[in-house]
mmCIF file of C-alpha atoms in Angstrom:
data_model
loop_
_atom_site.group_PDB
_atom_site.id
_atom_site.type_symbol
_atom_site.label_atom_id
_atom_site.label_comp_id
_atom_site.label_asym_id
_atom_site.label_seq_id
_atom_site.Cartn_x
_atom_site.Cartn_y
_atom_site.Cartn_z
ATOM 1 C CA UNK A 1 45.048 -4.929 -36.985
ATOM 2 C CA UNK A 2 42.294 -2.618 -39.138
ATOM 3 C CA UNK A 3 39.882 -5.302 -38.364
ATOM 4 C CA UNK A 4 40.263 -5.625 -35.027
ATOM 5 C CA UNK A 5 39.381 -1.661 -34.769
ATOM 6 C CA UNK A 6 36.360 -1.964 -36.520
ATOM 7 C CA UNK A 7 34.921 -4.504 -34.315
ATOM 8 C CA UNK A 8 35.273 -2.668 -31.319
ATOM 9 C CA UNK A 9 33.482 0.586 -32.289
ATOM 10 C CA UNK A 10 30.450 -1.261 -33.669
ATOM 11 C CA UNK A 11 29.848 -3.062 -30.727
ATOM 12 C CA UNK A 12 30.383 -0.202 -28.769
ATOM 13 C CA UNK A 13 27.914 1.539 -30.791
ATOM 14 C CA UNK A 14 25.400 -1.188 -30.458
ATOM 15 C CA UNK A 15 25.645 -0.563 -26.418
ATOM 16 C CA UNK A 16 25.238 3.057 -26.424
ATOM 17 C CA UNK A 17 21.775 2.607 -28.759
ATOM 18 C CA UNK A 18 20.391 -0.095 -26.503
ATOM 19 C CA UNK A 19 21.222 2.212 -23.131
ATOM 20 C CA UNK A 20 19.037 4.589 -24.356
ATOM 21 C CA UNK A 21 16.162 2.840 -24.653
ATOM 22 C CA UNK A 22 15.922 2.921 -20.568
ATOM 23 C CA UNK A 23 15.908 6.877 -20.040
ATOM 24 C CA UNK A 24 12.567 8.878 -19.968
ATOM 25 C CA UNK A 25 11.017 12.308 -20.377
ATOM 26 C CA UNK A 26 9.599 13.646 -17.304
ATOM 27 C CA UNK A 27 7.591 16.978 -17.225
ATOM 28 C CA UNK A 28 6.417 18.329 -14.062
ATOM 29 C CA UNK A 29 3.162 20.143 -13.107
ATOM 30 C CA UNK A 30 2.378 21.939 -10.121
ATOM 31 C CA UNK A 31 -0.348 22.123 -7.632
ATOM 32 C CA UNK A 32 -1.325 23.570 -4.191
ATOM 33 C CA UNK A 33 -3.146 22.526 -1.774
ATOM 34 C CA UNK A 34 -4.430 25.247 0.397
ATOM 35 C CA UNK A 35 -4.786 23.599 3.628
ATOM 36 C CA UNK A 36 -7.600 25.984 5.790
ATOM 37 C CA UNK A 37 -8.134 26.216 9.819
ATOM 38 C CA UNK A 38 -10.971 24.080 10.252
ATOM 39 C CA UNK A 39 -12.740 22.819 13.783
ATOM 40 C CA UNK A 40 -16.269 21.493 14.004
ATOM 41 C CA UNK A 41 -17.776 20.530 17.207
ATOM 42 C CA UNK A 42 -20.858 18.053 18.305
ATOM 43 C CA UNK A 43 -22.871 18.218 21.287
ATOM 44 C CA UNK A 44 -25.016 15.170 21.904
ATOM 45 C CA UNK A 45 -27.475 15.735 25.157
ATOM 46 C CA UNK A 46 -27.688 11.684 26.417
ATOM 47 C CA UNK A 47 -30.551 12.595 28.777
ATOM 48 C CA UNK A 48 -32.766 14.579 30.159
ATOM 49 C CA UNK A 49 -30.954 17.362 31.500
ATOM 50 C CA UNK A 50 -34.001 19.192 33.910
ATOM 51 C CA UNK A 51 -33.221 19.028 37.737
ATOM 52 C CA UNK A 52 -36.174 18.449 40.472
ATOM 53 C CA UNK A 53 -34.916 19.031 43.866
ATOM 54 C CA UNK A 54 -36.800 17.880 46.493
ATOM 55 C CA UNK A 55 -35.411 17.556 49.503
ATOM 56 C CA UNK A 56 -32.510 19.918 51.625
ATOM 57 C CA UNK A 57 -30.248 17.144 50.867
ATOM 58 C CA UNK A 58 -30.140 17.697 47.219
ATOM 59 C CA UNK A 59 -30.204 21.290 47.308
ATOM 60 C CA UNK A 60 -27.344 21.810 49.617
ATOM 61 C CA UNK A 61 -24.626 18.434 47.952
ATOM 62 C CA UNK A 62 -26.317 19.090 44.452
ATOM 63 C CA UNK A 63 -27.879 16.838 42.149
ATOM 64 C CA UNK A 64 -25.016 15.306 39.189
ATOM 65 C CA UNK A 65 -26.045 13.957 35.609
ATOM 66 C CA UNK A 66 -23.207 11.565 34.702
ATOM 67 C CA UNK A 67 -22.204 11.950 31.360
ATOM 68 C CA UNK A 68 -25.313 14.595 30.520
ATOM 69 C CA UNK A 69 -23.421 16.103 27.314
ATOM 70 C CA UNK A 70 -21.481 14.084 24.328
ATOM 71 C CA UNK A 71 -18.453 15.778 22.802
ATOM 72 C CA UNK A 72 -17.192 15.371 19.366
ATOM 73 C CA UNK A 73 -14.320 17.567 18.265
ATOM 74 C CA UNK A 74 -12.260 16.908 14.314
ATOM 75 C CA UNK A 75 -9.928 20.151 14.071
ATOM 76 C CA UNK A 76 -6.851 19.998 12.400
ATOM 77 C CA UNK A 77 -5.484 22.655 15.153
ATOM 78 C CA UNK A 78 -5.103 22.595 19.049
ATOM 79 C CA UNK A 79 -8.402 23.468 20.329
ATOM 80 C CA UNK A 80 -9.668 24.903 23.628
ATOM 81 C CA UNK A 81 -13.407 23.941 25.045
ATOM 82 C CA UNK A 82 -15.017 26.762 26.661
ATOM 83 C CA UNK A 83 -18.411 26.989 28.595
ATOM 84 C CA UNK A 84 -20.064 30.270 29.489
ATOM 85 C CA UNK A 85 -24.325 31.617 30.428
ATOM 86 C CA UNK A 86 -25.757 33.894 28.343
ATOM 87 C CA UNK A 87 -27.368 35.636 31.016
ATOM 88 C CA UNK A 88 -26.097 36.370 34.392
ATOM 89 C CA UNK A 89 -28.418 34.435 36.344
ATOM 90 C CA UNK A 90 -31.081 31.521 35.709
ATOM 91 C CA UNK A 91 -34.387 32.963 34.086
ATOM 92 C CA UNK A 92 -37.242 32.695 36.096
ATOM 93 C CA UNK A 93 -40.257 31.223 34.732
ATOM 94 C CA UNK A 94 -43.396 31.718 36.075
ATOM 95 C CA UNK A 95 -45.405 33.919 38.843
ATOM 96 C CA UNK A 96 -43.693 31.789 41.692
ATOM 97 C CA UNK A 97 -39.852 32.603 40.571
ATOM 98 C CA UNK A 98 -38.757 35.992 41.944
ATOM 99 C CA UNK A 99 -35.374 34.587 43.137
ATOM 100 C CA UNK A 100 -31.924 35.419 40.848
ATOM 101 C CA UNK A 101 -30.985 32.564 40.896
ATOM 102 C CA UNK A 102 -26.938 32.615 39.208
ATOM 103 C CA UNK A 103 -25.370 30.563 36.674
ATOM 104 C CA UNK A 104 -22.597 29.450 39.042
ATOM 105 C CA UNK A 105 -25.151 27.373 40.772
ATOM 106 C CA UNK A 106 -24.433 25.042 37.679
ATOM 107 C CA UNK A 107 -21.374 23.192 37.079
ATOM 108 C CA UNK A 108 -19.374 21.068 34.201
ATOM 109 C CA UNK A 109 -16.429 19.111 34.101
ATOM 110 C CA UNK A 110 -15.205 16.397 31.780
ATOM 111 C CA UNK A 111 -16.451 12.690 32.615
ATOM 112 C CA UNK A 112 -13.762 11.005 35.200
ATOM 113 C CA UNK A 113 -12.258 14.198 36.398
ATOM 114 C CA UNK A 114 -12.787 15.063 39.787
ATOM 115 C CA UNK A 115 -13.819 19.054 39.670
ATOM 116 C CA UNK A 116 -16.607 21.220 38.752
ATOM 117 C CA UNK A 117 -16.117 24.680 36.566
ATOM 118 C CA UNK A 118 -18.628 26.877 37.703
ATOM 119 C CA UNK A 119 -20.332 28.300 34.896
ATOM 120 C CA UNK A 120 -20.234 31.962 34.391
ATOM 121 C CA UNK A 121 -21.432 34.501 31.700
ATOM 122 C CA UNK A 122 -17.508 35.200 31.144
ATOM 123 C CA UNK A 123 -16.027 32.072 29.376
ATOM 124 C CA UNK A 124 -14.246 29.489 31.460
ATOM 125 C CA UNK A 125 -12.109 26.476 29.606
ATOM 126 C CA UNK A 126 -13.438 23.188 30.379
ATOM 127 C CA UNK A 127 -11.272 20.786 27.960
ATOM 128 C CA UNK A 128 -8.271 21.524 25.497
ATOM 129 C CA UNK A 129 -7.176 18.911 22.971
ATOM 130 C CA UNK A 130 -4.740 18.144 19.438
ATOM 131 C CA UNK A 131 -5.732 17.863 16.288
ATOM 132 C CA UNK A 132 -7.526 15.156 15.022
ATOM 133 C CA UNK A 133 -10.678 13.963 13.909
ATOM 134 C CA UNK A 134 -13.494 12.428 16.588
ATOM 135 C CA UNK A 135 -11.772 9.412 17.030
ATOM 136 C CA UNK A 136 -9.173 10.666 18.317
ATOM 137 C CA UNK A 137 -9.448 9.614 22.010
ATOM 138 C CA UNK A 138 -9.103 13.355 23.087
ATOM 139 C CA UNK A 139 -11.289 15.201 20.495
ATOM 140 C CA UNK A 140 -14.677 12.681 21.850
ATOM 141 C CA UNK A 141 -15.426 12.816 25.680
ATOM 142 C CA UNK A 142 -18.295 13.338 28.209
ATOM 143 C CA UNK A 143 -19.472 16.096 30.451
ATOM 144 C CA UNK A 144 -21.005 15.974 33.843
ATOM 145 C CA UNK A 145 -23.351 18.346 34.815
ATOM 146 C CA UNK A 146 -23.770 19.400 38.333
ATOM 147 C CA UNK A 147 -26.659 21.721 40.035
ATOM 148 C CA UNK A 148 -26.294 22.384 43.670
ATOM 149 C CA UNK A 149 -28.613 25.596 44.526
ATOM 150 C CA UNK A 150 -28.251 25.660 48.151
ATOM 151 C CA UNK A 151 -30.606 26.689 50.489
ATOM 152 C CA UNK A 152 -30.182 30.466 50.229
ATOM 153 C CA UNK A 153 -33.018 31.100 47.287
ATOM 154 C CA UNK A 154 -36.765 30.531 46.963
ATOM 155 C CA UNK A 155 -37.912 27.632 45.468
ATOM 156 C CA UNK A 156 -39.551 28.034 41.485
ATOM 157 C CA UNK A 157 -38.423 27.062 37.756
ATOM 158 C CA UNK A 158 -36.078 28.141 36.399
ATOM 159 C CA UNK A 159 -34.308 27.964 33.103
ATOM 160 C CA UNK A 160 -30.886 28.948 31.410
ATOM 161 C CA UNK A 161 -28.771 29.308 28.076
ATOM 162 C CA UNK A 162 -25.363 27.532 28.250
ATOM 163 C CA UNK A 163 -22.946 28.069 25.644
ATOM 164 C CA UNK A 164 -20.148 25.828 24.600
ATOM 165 C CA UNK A 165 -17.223 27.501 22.145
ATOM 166 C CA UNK A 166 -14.444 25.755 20.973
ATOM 167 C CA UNK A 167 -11.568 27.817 19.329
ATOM 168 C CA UNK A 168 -8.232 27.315 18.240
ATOM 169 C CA UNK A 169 -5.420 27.699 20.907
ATOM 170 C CA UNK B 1 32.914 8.041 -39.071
ATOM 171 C CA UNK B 2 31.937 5.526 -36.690
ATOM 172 C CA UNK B 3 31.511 8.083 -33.909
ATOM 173 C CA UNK B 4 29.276 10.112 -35.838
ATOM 174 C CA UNK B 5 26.944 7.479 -35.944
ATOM 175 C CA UNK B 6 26.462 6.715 -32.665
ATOM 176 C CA UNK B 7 25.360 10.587 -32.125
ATOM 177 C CA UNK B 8 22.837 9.909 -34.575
ATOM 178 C CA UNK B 9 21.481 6.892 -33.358
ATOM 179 C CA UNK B 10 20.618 8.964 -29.469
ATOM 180 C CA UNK B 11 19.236 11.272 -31.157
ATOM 181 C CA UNK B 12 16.759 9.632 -33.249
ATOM 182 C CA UNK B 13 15.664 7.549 -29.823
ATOM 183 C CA UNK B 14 15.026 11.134 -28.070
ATOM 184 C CA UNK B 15 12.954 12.381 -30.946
ATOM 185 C CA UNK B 16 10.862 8.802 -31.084
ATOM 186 C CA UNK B 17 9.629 9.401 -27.806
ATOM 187 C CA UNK B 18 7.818 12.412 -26.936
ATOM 188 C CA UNK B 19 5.500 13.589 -24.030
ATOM 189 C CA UNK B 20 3.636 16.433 -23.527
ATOM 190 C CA UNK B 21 1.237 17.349 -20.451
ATOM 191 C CA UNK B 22 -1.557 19.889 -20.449
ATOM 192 C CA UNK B 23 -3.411 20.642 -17.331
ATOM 193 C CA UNK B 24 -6.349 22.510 -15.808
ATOM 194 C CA UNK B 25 -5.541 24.776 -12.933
ATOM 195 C CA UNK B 26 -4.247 22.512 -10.069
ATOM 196 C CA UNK B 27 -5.047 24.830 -6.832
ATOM 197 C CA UNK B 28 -7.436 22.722 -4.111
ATOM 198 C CA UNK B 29 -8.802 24.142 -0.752
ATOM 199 C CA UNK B 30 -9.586 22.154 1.952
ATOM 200 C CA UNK B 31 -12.049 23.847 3.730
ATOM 201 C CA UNK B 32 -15.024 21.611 4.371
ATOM 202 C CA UNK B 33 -15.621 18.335 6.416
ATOM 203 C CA UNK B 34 -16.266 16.731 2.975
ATOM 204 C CA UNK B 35 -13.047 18.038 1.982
ATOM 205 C CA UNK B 36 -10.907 16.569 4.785
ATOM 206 C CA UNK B 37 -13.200 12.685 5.015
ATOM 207 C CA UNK B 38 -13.793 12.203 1.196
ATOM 208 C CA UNK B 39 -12.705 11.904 -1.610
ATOM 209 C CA UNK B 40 -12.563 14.458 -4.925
ATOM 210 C CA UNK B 41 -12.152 13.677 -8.140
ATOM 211 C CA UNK B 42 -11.561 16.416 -10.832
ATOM 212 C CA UNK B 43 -12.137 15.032 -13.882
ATOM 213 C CA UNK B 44 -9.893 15.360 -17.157
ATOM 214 C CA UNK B 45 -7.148 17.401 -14.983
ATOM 215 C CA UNK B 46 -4.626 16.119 -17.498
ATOM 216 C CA UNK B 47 -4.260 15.644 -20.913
ATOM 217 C CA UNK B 48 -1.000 13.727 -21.891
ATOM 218 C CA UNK B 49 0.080 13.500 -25.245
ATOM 219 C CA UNK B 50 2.632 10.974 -26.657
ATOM 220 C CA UNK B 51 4.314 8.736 -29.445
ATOM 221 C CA UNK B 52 7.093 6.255 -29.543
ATOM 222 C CA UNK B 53 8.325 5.493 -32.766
ATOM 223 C CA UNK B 54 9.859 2.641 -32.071
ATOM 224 C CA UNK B 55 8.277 0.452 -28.911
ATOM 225 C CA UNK B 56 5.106 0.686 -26.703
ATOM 226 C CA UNK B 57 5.565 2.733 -23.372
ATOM 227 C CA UNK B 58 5.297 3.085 -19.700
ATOM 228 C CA UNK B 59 3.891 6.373 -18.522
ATOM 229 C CA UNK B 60 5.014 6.600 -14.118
ATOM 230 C CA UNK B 61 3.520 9.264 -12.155
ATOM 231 C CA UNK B 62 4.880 10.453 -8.713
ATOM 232 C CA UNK B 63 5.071 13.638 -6.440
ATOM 233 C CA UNK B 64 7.512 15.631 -5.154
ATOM 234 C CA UNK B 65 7.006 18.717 -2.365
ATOM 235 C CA UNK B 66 8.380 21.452 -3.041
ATOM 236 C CA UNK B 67 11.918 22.004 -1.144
ATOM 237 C CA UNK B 68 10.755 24.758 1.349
ATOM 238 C CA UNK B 69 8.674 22.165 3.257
ATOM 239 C CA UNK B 70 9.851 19.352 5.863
ATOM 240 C CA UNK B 71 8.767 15.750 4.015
ATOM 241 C CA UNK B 72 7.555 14.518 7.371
ATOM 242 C CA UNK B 73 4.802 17.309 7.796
ATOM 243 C CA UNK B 74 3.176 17.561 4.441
ATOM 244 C CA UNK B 75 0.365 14.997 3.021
ATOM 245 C CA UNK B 76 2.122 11.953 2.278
ATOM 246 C CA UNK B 77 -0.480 10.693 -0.274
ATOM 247 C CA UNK B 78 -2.910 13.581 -1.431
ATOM 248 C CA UNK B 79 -3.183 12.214 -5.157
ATOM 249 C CA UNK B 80 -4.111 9.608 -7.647
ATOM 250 C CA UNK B 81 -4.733 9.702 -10.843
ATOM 251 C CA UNK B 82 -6.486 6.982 -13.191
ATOM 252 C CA UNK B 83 -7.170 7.270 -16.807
ATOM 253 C CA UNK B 84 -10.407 9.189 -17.979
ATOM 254 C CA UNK B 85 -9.977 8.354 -21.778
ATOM 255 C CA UNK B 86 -7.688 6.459 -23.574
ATOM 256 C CA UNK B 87 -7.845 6.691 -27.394
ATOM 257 C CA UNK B 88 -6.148 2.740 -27.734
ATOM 258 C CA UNK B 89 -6.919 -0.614 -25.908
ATOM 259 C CA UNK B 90 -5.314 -0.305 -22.799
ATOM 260 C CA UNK B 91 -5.629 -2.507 -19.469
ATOM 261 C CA UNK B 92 -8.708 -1.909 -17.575
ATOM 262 C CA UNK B 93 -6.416 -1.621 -14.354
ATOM 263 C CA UNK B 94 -5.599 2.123 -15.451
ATOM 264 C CA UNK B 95 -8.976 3.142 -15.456
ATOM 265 C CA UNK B 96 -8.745 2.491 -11.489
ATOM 266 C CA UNK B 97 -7.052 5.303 -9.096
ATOM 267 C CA UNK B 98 -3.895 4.587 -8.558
ATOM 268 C CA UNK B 99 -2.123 6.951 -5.268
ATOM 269 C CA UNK B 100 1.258 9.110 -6.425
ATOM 270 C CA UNK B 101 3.933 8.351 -4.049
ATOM 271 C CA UNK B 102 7.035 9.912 -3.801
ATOM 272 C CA UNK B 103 8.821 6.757 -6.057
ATOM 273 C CA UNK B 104 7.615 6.719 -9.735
ATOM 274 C CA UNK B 105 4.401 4.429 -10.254
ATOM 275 C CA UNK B 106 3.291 2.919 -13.729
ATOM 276 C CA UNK B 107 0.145 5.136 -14.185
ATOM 277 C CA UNK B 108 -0.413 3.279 -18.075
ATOM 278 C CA UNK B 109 1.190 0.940 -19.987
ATOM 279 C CA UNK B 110 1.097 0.457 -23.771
ATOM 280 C CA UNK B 111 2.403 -2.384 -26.032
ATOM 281 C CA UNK B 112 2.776 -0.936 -29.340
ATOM 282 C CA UNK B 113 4.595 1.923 -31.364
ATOM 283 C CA UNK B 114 2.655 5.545 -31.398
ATOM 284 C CA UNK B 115 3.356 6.411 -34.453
ATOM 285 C CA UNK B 116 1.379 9.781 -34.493
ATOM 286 C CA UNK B 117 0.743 11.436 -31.171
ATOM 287 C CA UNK B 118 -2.211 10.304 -29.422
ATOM 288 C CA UNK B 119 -3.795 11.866 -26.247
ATOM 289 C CA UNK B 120 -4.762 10.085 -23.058
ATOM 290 C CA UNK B 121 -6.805 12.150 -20.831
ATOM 291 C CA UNK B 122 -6.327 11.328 -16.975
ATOM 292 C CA UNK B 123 -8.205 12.616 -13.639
ATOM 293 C CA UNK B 124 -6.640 13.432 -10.770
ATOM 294 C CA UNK B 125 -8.172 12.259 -6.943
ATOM 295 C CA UNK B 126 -7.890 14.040 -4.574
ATOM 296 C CA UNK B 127 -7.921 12.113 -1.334
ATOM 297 C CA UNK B 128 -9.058 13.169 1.903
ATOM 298 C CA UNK B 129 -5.998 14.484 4.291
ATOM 299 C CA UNK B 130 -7.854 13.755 7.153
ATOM 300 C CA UNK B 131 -7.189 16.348 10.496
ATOM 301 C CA UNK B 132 -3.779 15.653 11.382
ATOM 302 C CA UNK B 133 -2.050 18.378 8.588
ATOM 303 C CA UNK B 134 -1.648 22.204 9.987
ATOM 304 C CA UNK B 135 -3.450 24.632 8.034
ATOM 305 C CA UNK B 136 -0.659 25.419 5.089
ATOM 306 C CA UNK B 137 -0.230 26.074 2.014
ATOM 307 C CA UNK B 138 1.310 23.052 -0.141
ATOM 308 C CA UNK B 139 3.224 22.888 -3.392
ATOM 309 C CA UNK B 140 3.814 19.838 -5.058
ATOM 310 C CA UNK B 141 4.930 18.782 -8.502
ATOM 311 C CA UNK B 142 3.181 16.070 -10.357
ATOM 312 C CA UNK B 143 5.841 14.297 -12.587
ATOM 313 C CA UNK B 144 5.120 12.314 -14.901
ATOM 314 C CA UNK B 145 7.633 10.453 -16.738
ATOM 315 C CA UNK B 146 7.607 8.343 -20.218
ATOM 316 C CA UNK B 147 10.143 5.583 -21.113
ATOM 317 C CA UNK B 148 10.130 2.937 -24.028
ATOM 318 C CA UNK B 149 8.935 -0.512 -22.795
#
């Protein structure tokens, strides 16, 4: 009966030795990642972006330049597009170009939409989007530009600043 | 009597095996395209010291967030680590990055008994999170775990 004793706490013995040889030490370190607001934007011009109007035609239903700006966008927040002049009105250039001719004359909108945003010294949004990087469908589109002077100022050359501004929503 | 022994015996297992992890300062920005589309590496971030007395080792790696944060919106895979210096003949495998998950991962392996404490320094990668994280601040840990082979 003695013997039989023995036997069972060695082997029992011999089990709890070879269990240990599975568990570990672990030690953890930290670290942070300090995630920061971030948007960059890209404008690509695809073309020539000067306007010649010659004839009434084209000054009064406008002249349009499919696809005249590229758009890349990688922002990791929600991001608004925004166009606006820096001056009120076109400058003129040269002795001929006495007319004020106003920024609204000029329009934008994004490629396959169907209206124009006048431009305007005062910001006016033109696209809003996720976050993402370019390839994100949404953050990479076209513009179309769109001129239509009318027939209400003299004729000249004339030039102006447009500025795009993207900022987080 | 018998009992006794089998104390004894755990014990001298849990002293066999030791680990000990030194690190530089482990605070990253991500602030720059470069930061977000490429890769970092900071070299020598760890220095892990070790012995086994009594059979060669696994060393596992993994991360865990820290419990204030929702799993599904933090990086899912910001780190690797692959060893910078080994002072023993190790596979050539662990010289290559290997990504910390959220499940342990063998980041070295080593056949024999450490009889003294050796050192193997490691560097950490950090890969690129891409745009799709919100701006945030977030704490991990790095574990890193050593068992007897």
């Amino acid at each position: 009966m003695k013997k039989i004793f023995i036997l069972i706490t060695v082997f029992s013995t011999f089990l709890n030795g070879r269990l240990s040889y599975g568990q570990g030490i672990s030690q953890p370190v930290s670290a942070r990642l300090s995630v920061k607001s971030f948007i960059s934007m890209k404008i690509n011009k695809s073309q020539n972006i000067d306007f010649k109007f010659n004839s009434t035609e084209q000054m009064e239903q406008g002249i349009t330049k499919p696809n005249a700006f590229n758009v890349e966008i990688k922002t990791n927040q929600n991001w608004n597009l925004s166009v606006s002049s820096l001056t009120p009105n076109f400058l003129a250039l040269g002795p001929d170009s006495q007319t004020l001719l106003p920024s609204s004359i000029l329009g934008l909108r994004k490629s396959n939409t169907s209206s124009f945003i006048s431009v305007a010294q005062n910001p006016v949004s033109l696209a809003t989007g996720g976050r993402g990087s370019s390839t994100n469908g949404q953050n990479q589109f076209n513009l179309d530009l769109k001129a239509t002077p009318g027939l209400n100022f003299d004729g000249g050359s004339f030039t102006l600043v447009v500025i795009f501004t993207v900022s987080p929503q | 009597m018998l009992i006794n022994v089998s104390f004894v015996c755990n014990k001298v297992h849990a002293q066999n095996l030791t680990l000990s992890v030194q690190s530089s300062s482990l605070n990253f920005d991500y602030s720059k395209e470069s930061d977000f589309e490429t890769s970092r590496t900071i070299q020598k971030a760890f220095k892990l010291t070790v012995s086994s007395r009594n059979r060669g080792i696994f060393i596992y790696g993994r991360i865990q967030p820290s419990a204030n944060v929702l799993m599904s919106s933090v990086p899912q895979n910001p780190f690797g680590v692959k060893v910078n210096y080994s002072p023993v003949t190790i596979s050539s495998s662990y010289f290559q990055p290997r990504n910390l998950t959220f499940s342990d991962i063998t980041v070295l392996a080593y056949n024999s008994r450490i009889t003294r404490p050796i050192a193997f320094d490691f560097d950490l990668i950090l890969n690129p999170i891409g745009y799709t994280i919100a701006p945030e601040n977030y704490d991990y840990s790095i574990i890193f775990t050593i068992t007897e082979q």
